[in-house]
Short mmCIF file of C-alpha atoms in Angstrom, two decimals:
data_model
loop_
_atom_site.label_atom_id
_atom_site.label_comp_id
_atom_site.label_asym_id
_atom_site.label_seq_id
_atom_site.Cartn_x
_atom_site.Cartn_y
_atom_site.Cartn_z
CA MET A 1 -27.97 -3.64 4.00
CA ASN A 2 -28.99 -5.51 7.11
CA LYS A 3 -25.79 -6.68 8.77
CA GLU A 4 -27.39 -9.69 10.44
CA THR A 5 -28.45 -11.06 7.07
CA VAL A 6 -24.91 -10.86 5.72
CA VAL A 7 -23.30 -12.26 8.86
CA SER A 8 -25.72 -15.18 8.89
CA MET A 9 -24.73 -16.01 5.30
CA TRP A 10 -21.10 -16.50 6.36
CA LYS A 11 -22.17 -18.33 9.48
CA GLU A 12 -24.42 -20.81 7.72
CA ARG A 13 -22.10 -21.67 4.86
CA PHE A 14 -18.71 -21.54 6.61
CA SER A 15 -19.43 -21.40 10.38
CA ILE A 16 -17.45 -18.18 10.62
CA PRO A 17 -18.13 -16.70 14.09
CA GLU A 18 -20.08 -13.44 14.20
CA GLU A 19 -17.31 -11.63 16.12
CA VAL A 20 -15.12 -11.73 13.01
CA PHE A 21 -17.42 -9.08 11.52
CA ASP A 22 -17.40 -6.76 14.54
CA GLY A 23 -16.74 -3.22 13.41
CA TYR A 24 -17.70 -3.82 9.78
CA SER A 25 -20.82 -2.70 7.98
CA PHE A 26 -22.25 -3.98 4.71
CA PHE A 27 -24.07 -2.29 1.89
CA ARG A 28 -25.42 -3.42 -1.43
CA ARG A 29 -24.67 -1.75 -4.72
CA GLY A 30 -26.11 -3.42 -7.80
CA ARG A 31 -25.54 -7.13 -7.41
CA MET A 32 -22.51 -6.86 -5.13
CA ILE A 33 -22.33 -6.60 -1.35
CA TRP A 34 -19.48 -4.46 -0.07
CA ALA A 35 -17.88 -4.38 3.38
CA PHE A 36 -16.69 -1.15 4.97
CA SER A 37 -15.28 -0.16 8.35
CA LEU A 38 -17.64 2.74 9.13
CA PRO A 39 -21.42 2.65 9.66
CA GLU A 40 -22.00 5.56 7.28
CA ILE A 41 -20.55 6.28 3.85
CA PRO A 42 -18.26 9.34 3.89
CA PRO A 43 -19.33 12.48 2.02
CA PHE A 44 -17.00 12.14 -0.97
CA ARG A 45 -17.47 11.35 -4.62
CA CYS A 46 -16.13 7.82 -4.20
CA GLU A 47 -14.68 5.47 -6.81
CA SER A 48 -15.05 2.61 -4.34
CA ILE A 49 -15.85 2.13 -0.67
CA GLY A 50 -14.28 -0.77 1.19
CA MET A 51 -14.21 -4.16 -0.51
CA ARG A 52 -16.51 -6.36 -2.59
CA VAL A 53 -17.27 -9.40 -0.44
CA ILE A 54 -20.31 -11.15 -1.94
CA SER A 55 -21.69 -11.44 -5.44
CA MET A 56 -25.47 -11.84 -5.68
CA ARG A 57 -25.24 -12.50 -9.43
CA GLU A 58 -24.97 -16.18 -8.79
CA SER A 59 -27.46 -18.31 -6.96
CA PRO A 60 -26.56 -19.22 -4.29
CA TRP A 61 -24.63 -16.10 -3.32
CA LYS A 62 -20.91 -16.30 -4.01
CA PRO A 63 -18.16 -15.04 -1.68
CA THR A 64 -15.34 -13.13 -3.38
CA THR A 65 -11.86 -14.58 -3.27
CA TYR A 66 -10.58 -11.43 -1.52
CA ALA A 67 -13.21 -11.73 1.23
CA LEU A 68 -12.29 -15.38 1.77
CA GLN A 69 -8.60 -14.43 1.93
CA LEU A 70 -9.53 -12.08 4.78
CA TRP A 71 -12.13 -14.11 6.70
CA GLY A 72 -11.82 -17.66 5.35
CA ARG A 73 -9.22 -18.58 7.95
CA TYR A 74 -12.02 -18.46 10.56
CA ALA A 75 -14.17 -20.94 8.62
CA ARG A 76 -14.92 -24.23 10.39
CA LYS A 77 -16.65 -26.02 7.54
CA ASN A 78 -16.63 -26.20 3.75
CA VAL A 79 -12.86 -25.75 3.66
CA ILE A 80 -10.58 -27.77 1.37
CA ASP A 81 -6.85 -27.77 2.12
CA LEU A 82 -4.68 -28.70 -0.88
CA ASP A 83 -1.19 -30.20 -0.98
CA ASP A 84 1.64 -28.34 -2.78
CA GLU A 85 1.00 -29.85 -6.21
CA MET A 86 -2.80 -29.50 -6.09
CA ALA A 87 -2.47 -25.91 -4.82
CA ARG A 88 -0.19 -25.03 -7.71
CA ARG A 89 -2.65 -26.47 -10.22
CA PHE A 90 -5.67 -24.80 -8.58
CA PHE A 91 -3.82 -21.49 -8.58
CA ALA A 92 -3.09 -21.91 -12.30
CA GLY A 93 -6.85 -22.12 -12.91
CA GLU A 94 -7.19 -25.88 -13.38
CA SER A 95 -10.20 -27.88 -12.23
CA LEU A 96 -9.18 -30.66 -9.86
CA VAL A 97 -10.66 -34.12 -9.83
CA MET A 98 -11.03 -34.90 -6.14
CA ARG A 99 -13.39 -35.83 -3.35
CA ALA A 100 -13.59 -33.87 -0.13
CA PRO A 101 -15.82 -34.02 2.96
CA VAL A 102 -17.59 -30.73 2.15
CA GLU A 103 -21.04 -29.71 0.92
CA ARG A 104 -21.71 -28.97 -2.73
CA GLY A 105 -21.21 -25.28 -3.50
CA TYR A 106 -18.64 -22.57 -2.80
CA VAL A 107 -15.73 -23.53 -0.56
CA VAL A 108 -12.68 -21.92 1.02
CA VAL A 109 -9.58 -23.33 -0.65
CA THR A 110 -6.44 -23.25 1.47
CA HIS A 111 -2.81 -24.31 1.27
CA MET A 112 -0.80 -24.82 4.46
CA GLY A 113 -3.65 -23.10 6.27
CA SER A 114 -3.46 -19.85 4.24
CA VAL A 115 -6.42 -19.06 2.00
CA ILE A 116 -5.88 -19.21 -1.77
CA GLY A 117 -9.45 -18.21 -2.58
CA CYS A 118 -12.87 -19.39 -3.66
CA GLY A 119 -13.57 -22.75 -5.27
CA LEU A 120 -16.76 -24.40 -6.48
CA TYR A 121 -17.14 -27.99 -5.29
CA THR A 122 -19.36 -30.53 -6.97
CA PRO A 123 -18.86 -34.11 -5.82
CA GLY A 124 -15.68 -35.30 -7.50
CA ARG A 125 -14.56 -31.90 -8.80
CA LEU A 126 -13.14 -28.60 -7.51
CA ILE A 127 -13.38 -25.68 -9.94
CA SER A 128 -11.27 -22.56 -9.49
CA GLN A 129 -13.21 -19.32 -8.93
CA LEU A 130 -10.11 -17.14 -8.65
CA PRO A 131 -10.51 -13.70 -10.25
CA ARG A 132 -9.58 -13.54 -13.91
CA GLU A 133 -7.71 -10.26 -13.48
CA ARG A 134 -4.96 -12.21 -11.75
CA ARG A 135 -2.76 -11.89 -14.82
CA ILE A 136 -3.33 -8.17 -15.02
CA LEU A 137 -2.28 -7.84 -11.40
CA GLU A 138 0.97 -9.52 -12.23
CA VAL A 139 1.86 -6.75 -14.68
CA GLU A 140 0.69 -4.06 -12.29
CA CYS A 141 2.81 -5.50 -9.56
CA LEU A 142 5.88 -4.38 -11.47
CA GLN A 143 4.53 -0.85 -11.65
CA ALA A 144 3.31 -1.00 -8.08
CA SER A 145 6.79 -1.36 -6.70
CA GLU A 146 6.90 2.44 -6.31
CA MET B 1 22.66 7.47 -16.83
CA GLY B 2 22.93 11.23 -16.94
CA ASN B 3 25.50 11.70 -14.22
CA GLU B 4 25.97 15.33 -15.31
CA HIS B 5 22.60 16.11 -13.74
CA LEU B 6 23.48 14.27 -10.54
CA GLU B 7 26.76 16.23 -10.30
CA ARG B 8 24.77 19.11 -8.83
CA TYR B 9 24.47 17.06 -5.64
CA ARG B 10 28.22 16.38 -5.22
CA ASP B 11 28.52 18.80 -2.32
CA ILE B 12 25.45 17.69 -0.41
CA ILE B 13 25.51 13.89 -0.74
CA PRO B 14 28.10 12.23 1.50
CA ASP B 15 30.52 9.76 -0.16
CA PHE B 16 29.35 10.95 -3.57
CA ASP B 17 31.30 8.43 -5.68
CA ALA B 18 29.77 5.52 -3.76
CA PHE B 19 26.39 7.18 -4.38
CA LEU B 20 27.01 7.27 -8.15
CA ASP B 21 28.11 3.64 -8.06
CA PHE B 22 24.94 2.51 -6.23
CA MET B 23 22.72 4.49 -8.59
CA CYS B 24 23.80 2.10 -11.37
CA ARG B 25 23.12 -1.09 -9.41
CA PRO B 26 19.78 -2.92 -9.58
CA LEU B 27 17.57 -2.76 -6.50
CA PRO B 28 17.09 -5.74 -4.20
CA VAL B 29 13.65 -7.39 -4.50
CA THR B 30 11.70 -6.35 -1.42
CA VAL B 31 8.24 -7.19 -0.12
CA ARG B 32 6.06 -6.13 2.80
CA ILE B 33 4.24 -8.78 4.83
CA ASN B 34 0.51 -7.96 4.97
CA THR B 35 -0.65 -8.71 8.50
CA LEU B 36 -4.29 -8.19 7.51
CA LYS B 37 -4.04 -11.65 5.91
CA THR B 38 -1.10 -13.46 7.46
CA SER B 39 1.44 -13.35 10.26
CA VAL B 40 5.22 -13.08 10.08
CA PRO B 41 5.83 -16.71 11.20
CA GLU B 42 3.19 -18.06 8.78
CA LEU B 43 4.67 -16.18 5.82
CA LEU B 44 8.25 -17.11 6.69
CA SER B 45 7.34 -20.77 6.96
CA ARG B 46 5.75 -20.59 3.48
CA LEU B 47 8.96 -19.08 2.07
CA ASP B 48 11.00 -21.79 3.78
CA ARG B 49 8.77 -24.46 2.22
CA LEU B 50 9.21 -22.84 -1.22
CA GLY B 51 12.95 -22.68 -0.70
CA ILE B 52 13.02 -18.92 -1.24
CA GLY B 53 15.79 -17.21 0.69
CA TYR B 54 15.06 -13.97 2.52
CA GLU B 55 16.66 -11.38 4.72
CA ARG B 56 14.62 -9.39 7.23
CA MET B 57 14.96 -5.61 7.30
CA GLN B 58 16.67 -4.33 10.42
CA TRP B 59 14.48 -1.29 10.76
CA TYR B 60 11.08 -2.77 9.83
CA PRO B 61 9.85 -6.16 11.09
CA LEU B 62 7.37 -6.55 8.19
CA GLY B 63 9.94 -5.89 5.45
CA LEU B 64 11.82 -8.67 3.64
CA ARG B 65 14.48 -8.79 0.96
CA LEU B 66 13.67 -11.80 -1.20
CA ASP B 67 15.92 -14.10 -3.14
CA THR B 68 13.61 -14.36 -6.15
CA GLU B 69 13.37 -12.61 -9.50
CA LYS B 70 9.61 -12.36 -9.96
CA PRO B 71 7.78 -11.96 -6.64
CA GLY B 72 4.61 -10.93 -8.53
CA ARG B 73 4.31 -14.52 -9.77
CA LEU B 74 4.27 -16.02 -6.29
CA MET B 75 1.00 -17.46 -5.07
CA GLU B 76 1.64 -15.51 -1.86
CA PHE B 77 1.38 -12.26 -3.82
CA HIS B 78 -2.05 -13.18 -5.24
CA MET B 79 -3.18 -14.38 -1.85
CA GLY B 80 -2.44 -10.85 -0.60
CA LEU B 81 0.04 -12.15 1.98
CA ILE B 82 2.79 -9.93 0.57
CA HIS B 83 3.05 -6.74 -1.44
CA VAL B 84 5.98 -5.96 -3.70
CA GLN B 85 7.14 -2.61 -2.39
CA GLU B 86 10.51 -0.90 -2.51
CA GLU B 87 12.16 -0.92 0.91
CA ILE B 88 12.39 2.84 1.39
CA SER B 89 8.81 3.38 0.21
CA MET B 90 7.67 1.44 3.30
CA LEU B 91 9.05 4.31 5.38
CA PRO B 92 6.51 7.19 5.01
CA PRO B 93 3.61 5.20 6.57
CA VAL B 94 5.91 4.18 9.43
CA VAL B 95 6.69 7.87 10.10
CA LEU B 96 2.98 8.73 9.75
CA ASP B 97 2.14 6.05 12.37
CA PRO B 98 -1.66 5.93 11.85
CA GLN B 99 -3.73 4.37 14.63
CA PRO B 100 -6.81 2.09 14.43
CA GLY B 101 -10.02 4.14 14.28
CA GLU B 102 -8.49 7.35 12.94
CA ARG B 103 -9.39 9.27 9.77
CA VAL B 104 -6.36 9.27 7.48
CA LEU B 105 -5.79 10.79 4.03
CA ASP B 106 -3.34 9.53 1.42
CA LEU B 107 -3.55 12.39 -1.06
CA CYS B 108 -1.44 10.92 -3.91
CA ALA B 109 -2.12 7.24 -3.30
CA ALA B 110 -1.67 5.31 -6.59
CA PRO B 111 -0.60 2.58 -7.05
CA GLY B 112 -1.62 1.99 -3.44
CA GLY B 113 1.22 0.22 -1.64
CA LYS B 114 1.45 2.90 1.03
CA ALA B 115 -2.34 3.28 1.38
CA ALA B 116 -2.65 -0.48 1.91
CA GLN B 117 0.17 -0.30 4.45
CA ILE B 118 -1.77 2.43 6.28
CA SER B 119 -4.92 0.23 6.28
CA MET B 120 -2.84 -2.56 7.75
CA GLN B 121 -1.36 -0.30 10.46
CA MET B 122 -4.94 0.68 11.36
CA SER B 123 -6.04 -3.00 11.51
CA ASN B 124 -8.79 -2.14 9.00
CA ARG B 125 -10.46 0.24 11.53
CA GLY B 126 -11.36 3.88 10.97
CA ILE B 127 -10.96 5.16 7.43
CA VAL B 128 -8.16 5.75 4.97
CA VAL B 129 -9.06 7.88 1.97
CA ALA B 130 -6.83 6.82 -0.91
CA ASN B 131 -6.98 9.66 -3.44
CA ASP B 132 -5.32 9.99 -6.81
CA SER B 133 -6.04 12.60 -9.44
CA SER B 134 -5.32 10.31 -12.37
CA SER B 135 -8.28 8.18 -13.41
CA ALA B 136 -5.92 5.78 -15.21
CA ARG B 137 -4.10 5.12 -11.94
CA ILE B 138 -7.35 4.42 -10.07
CA VAL B 139 -7.59 0.93 -11.61
CA PRO B 140 -4.30 -0.42 -10.20
CA LEU B 141 -4.96 1.49 -6.95
CA ARG B 142 -8.29 -0.26 -6.43
CA ALA B 143 -6.88 -3.63 -7.49
CA ASN B 144 -4.03 -3.42 -4.98
CA LEU B 145 -6.27 -2.29 -2.11
CA GLU B 146 -8.73 -5.09 -2.80
CA ARG B 147 -6.06 -7.77 -3.11
CA LEU B 148 -4.49 -6.63 0.15
CA GLY B 149 -7.85 -6.68 1.98
CA ALA B 150 -8.20 -2.98 2.80
CA VAL B 151 -11.81 -2.88 4.03
CA ASN B 152 -11.37 0.56 5.61
CA ALA B 153 -10.21 2.20 2.37
CA VAL B 154 -12.22 4.62 0.28
CA VAL B 155 -10.88 5.49 -3.18
CA THR B 156 -11.43 8.99 -4.55
CA SER B 157 -10.15 10.76 -7.65
CA TYR B 158 -10.00 14.47 -6.85
CA ASP B 159 -7.33 16.89 -7.90
CA GLY B 160 -5.48 16.83 -4.58
CA ARG B 161 -5.16 20.63 -4.56
CA ARG B 162 -8.95 20.87 -4.37
CA PHE B 163 -9.76 17.90 -2.17
CA PRO B 164 -13.13 18.70 -0.49
CA GLN B 165 -13.36 19.91 3.08
CA TYR B 166 -13.15 17.18 5.76
CA THR B 167 -11.15 16.71 8.94
CA PHE B 168 -8.41 14.12 9.11
CA GLU B 169 -6.18 13.16 12.03
CA ARG B 170 -3.27 12.33 9.73
CA ALA B 171 -2.34 12.80 6.09
CA LEU B 172 0.35 11.52 3.78
CA VAL B 173 1.50 13.58 0.80
CA ASP B 174 3.75 11.28 -1.24
CA ALA B 175 4.00 13.91 -3.92
CA PRO B 176 4.49 13.55 -7.66
CA CYS B 177 8.16 14.40 -8.19
CA SER B 178 11.06 14.11 -10.62
CA SER B 179 11.69 10.61 -9.19
CA GLU B 180 15.49 10.73 -9.32
CA GLY B 181 15.57 8.23 -6.45
CA THR B 182 13.91 5.54 -8.60
CA ALA B 183 16.77 5.45 -11.13
CA ARG B 184 17.96 2.07 -9.88
CA ARG B 185 14.66 0.62 -11.10
CA TYR B 186 14.01 2.97 -14.02
CA PRO B 187 17.45 3.95 -15.38
CA GLY B 188 15.94 6.34 -17.95
CA VAL B 189 14.47 8.64 -15.31
CA ILE B 190 17.52 10.86 -14.76
CA ALA B 191 17.59 11.89 -18.42
CA LYS B 192 14.20 13.57 -17.90
CA CYS B 193 15.31 15.53 -14.83
CA SER B 194 16.35 19.15 -14.87
CA VAL B 195 16.36 22.13 -12.54
CA LYS B 196 13.52 23.62 -14.55
CA ARG B 197 11.42 20.47 -14.12
CA SER B 198 11.99 20.51 -10.36
CA ILE B 199 10.99 24.16 -10.12
CA ASP B 200 7.88 23.48 -12.22
CA LEU B 201 6.88 20.63 -9.90
CA GLN B 202 7.48 22.74 -6.79
CA SER B 203 4.31 24.83 -7.06
CA LEU B 204 2.15 21.71 -7.45
CA GLN B 205 3.90 20.09 -4.48
CA VAL B 206 3.41 23.17 -2.29
CA SER B 207 -0.30 23.31 -3.21
CA LEU B 208 -0.80 19.62 -2.41
CA LEU B 209 0.98 19.88 0.92
CA ARG B 210 -0.87 23.06 1.92
CA ARG B 211 -4.21 21.42 1.09
CA ALA B 212 -3.32 18.34 3.17
CA LEU B 213 -2.41 20.59 6.10
CA GLN B 214 -5.67 22.52 5.81
CA LEU B 215 -7.58 19.21 5.90
CA THR B 216 -5.76 18.04 9.04
CA GLU B 217 -6.98 18.90 12.52
CA PRO B 218 -4.77 21.02 14.81
CA GLY B 219 -2.15 18.76 16.39
CA GLY B 220 -2.53 16.25 13.57
CA VAL B 221 0.42 14.80 11.66
CA VAL B 222 1.19 15.32 7.97
CA VAL B 223 4.06 13.44 6.34
CA TYR B 224 5.52 14.86 3.13
CA SER B 225 7.67 12.53 1.06
CA THR B 226 9.24 12.35 -2.38
CA CYS B 227 11.58 9.98 -4.19
CA THR B 228 13.88 12.71 -5.42
CA PHE B 229 17.09 14.35 -4.23
CA ALA B 230 16.21 17.79 -5.65
CA PRO B 231 16.11 20.34 -2.80
CA GLU B 232 13.66 22.44 -4.83
CA GLU B 233 11.10 19.62 -4.45
CA ASN B 234 11.96 18.79 -0.85
CA GLU B 235 13.20 21.44 1.62
CA GLY B 236 12.10 24.09 -0.92
CA VAL B 237 8.51 22.82 -0.54
CA VAL B 238 8.46 22.19 3.20
CA SER B 239 9.93 25.62 3.99
CA ARG B 240 6.90 27.19 2.34
CA VAL B 241 4.28 25.62 4.61
CA LEU B 242 5.80 26.39 8.00
CA ASP B 243 3.13 29.04 8.60
CA LEU B 244 0.65 26.15 8.95
CA ALA B 245 2.73 23.51 10.70
CA ASP B 246 5.84 22.76 12.73
CA LEU B 247 8.54 20.32 11.69
CA GLU B 248 9.21 17.39 14.01
CA SER B 249 12.39 15.33 14.29
CA PHE B 250 12.16 11.57 13.98
CA THR B 251 14.63 8.71 13.94
CA ILE B 252 14.25 5.22 12.55
CA PRO B 253 16.70 2.88 14.28
CA GLY B 254 18.51 0.68 11.77
CA LEU B 255 18.08 3.06 8.82
CA ARG B 256 20.90 5.48 7.94
CA SER B 257 19.95 8.98 6.84
CA SER B 258 21.23 12.54 6.39
CA PRO B 259 19.63 15.72 7.75
CA GLY B 260 17.60 18.06 5.57
CA LEU B 261 19.38 21.04 4.00
CA THR B 262 19.10 24.49 5.59
CA SER B 263 20.10 26.23 2.37
CA TRP B 264 20.80 25.46 -1.28
CA ASN B 265 22.20 27.52 -4.14
CA GLY B 266 21.92 30.72 -2.12
CA ILE B 267 18.35 30.08 -0.95
CA ASP B 268 17.90 29.96 2.81
CA TYR B 269 15.37 27.33 3.92
CA GLY B 270 15.74 27.88 7.68
CA GLU B 271 17.53 26.02 10.47
CA GLU B 272 14.56 23.81 11.39
CA LEU B 273 14.83 22.05 8.01
CA VAL B 274 17.51 19.81 9.52
CA LYS B 275 14.58 17.91 11.05
CA CYS B 276 13.74 16.48 7.62
CA ARG B 277 15.52 13.26 6.64
CA ARG B 278 17.26 12.36 3.37
CA TYR B 279 17.77 8.70 2.45
CA TYR B 280 20.45 7.96 -0.11
CA PRO B 281 20.75 4.70 -2.10
CA HIS B 282 24.28 3.87 -0.95
CA GLU B 283 23.47 4.30 2.73
CA ASN B 284 20.89 1.52 3.02
CA ASN B 285 21.03 -0.16 -0.43
CA THR B 286 17.58 1.23 -1.30
CA GLY B 287 16.09 3.81 -3.62
CA GLY B 288 16.42 7.50 -2.72
CA PHE B 289 13.83 9.26 -0.55
CA PHE B 290 13.05 12.44 1.34
CA VAL B 291 10.69 12.49 4.35
CA ALA B 292 9.41 15.40 6.47
CA LYS B 293 7.11 15.04 9.48
CA LEU B 294 4.90 18.06 10.14
CA ARG B 295 2.48 18.75 12.96
CA ARG B 296 -0.47 21.03 12.27
CA ARG B 297 -0.29 24.20 14.39
CA LEU B 298 -2.72 24.43 17.28
CA SER B 299 -3.50 28.09 16.63
CA ALA B 300 -4.26 28.19 12.93
CA ASP B 301 -3.39 31.66 11.67
CA GLU B 302 -4.05 31.22 7.95
#
């Protein structure tokens, strides 16, 4: 996957500076774009390589919540910062009735400057795009305590 | 909780009655701050705002003991700012000390807390191969790595004993073990432990550690760790790979530990085994752990 194409996507939508992506490469598998730290894929039978960062299933392209959690803090536009109560409701999966000075489409949703994840903004409404497996993770967290 | 089994360690564990007492106490809730997504001051100010009390670990600046029952329900967990990880299980990656840009193997990686810690130590540069032989454990492994933002991680599912040829600078073998040291979290675990089980696990552990050493370049570091007290699974394993590697001493300021055993039940492991470290629950109010740091021999005479 052409790196410039991917970097320009982040730049156009969120004004994330190119340098943020220094040292990363991107490749496409099916309808997802993945980010990885090495230019070539290692010679293993891999279950996964790096991280899913963009879904091409939707039009326009949709950033993953995990990619925004990593790079969204460098965004200079299309960011919505929520207060404590709104953040709690967004995190619980609710749609929020609100107006924000952002463009229609996918936005970085933050709370106290830390990224919660991806939201979909249409004028007057912010819809949570947080991954549905959130609840599963909660159970796994107990097992993950090693 | 099956103290009869633990009685076999009365002569090797200092202050044994305090040890037995701690083994029955619940573990503190501990989390690691994920600097791939946040900073220590940012995370601490979030906890302050939430009114959640915390205590910082003396030996590890990214470790916190939290005053909350269910850290997995915190928004900060789902944001990937923290990972719920037992205090002493944060130790093996610290001993491994991976550097940005290196090639690092985590041979028994699920559920992924240590592999994600390694990614973080490497600032997402280079590559960490997070392997686990169990396909069922790959799902939580991938989920944790993704939530924690490990872009430099590759997940594989080989039988670790037959991991394909490659050259790593460092490797972690956090081996499957009888898990006696997790009894504070899983009280039923001791009932399943026996000398026979430890001896059965030993050959698997030796094979995994030998494979990791073969995959590591001369001069490279391999850390072997378990969460058990059983010498058969600890010194008994390490003593059998010293043809490939040399043991190295290490100290972690702020964390109490005991030296490895040089012999056990009439079996001589060798004097250099004192360089291993044993971590007992009552010494640091953690789970139990064993850690050995090995350096791959320069002249490989295999």
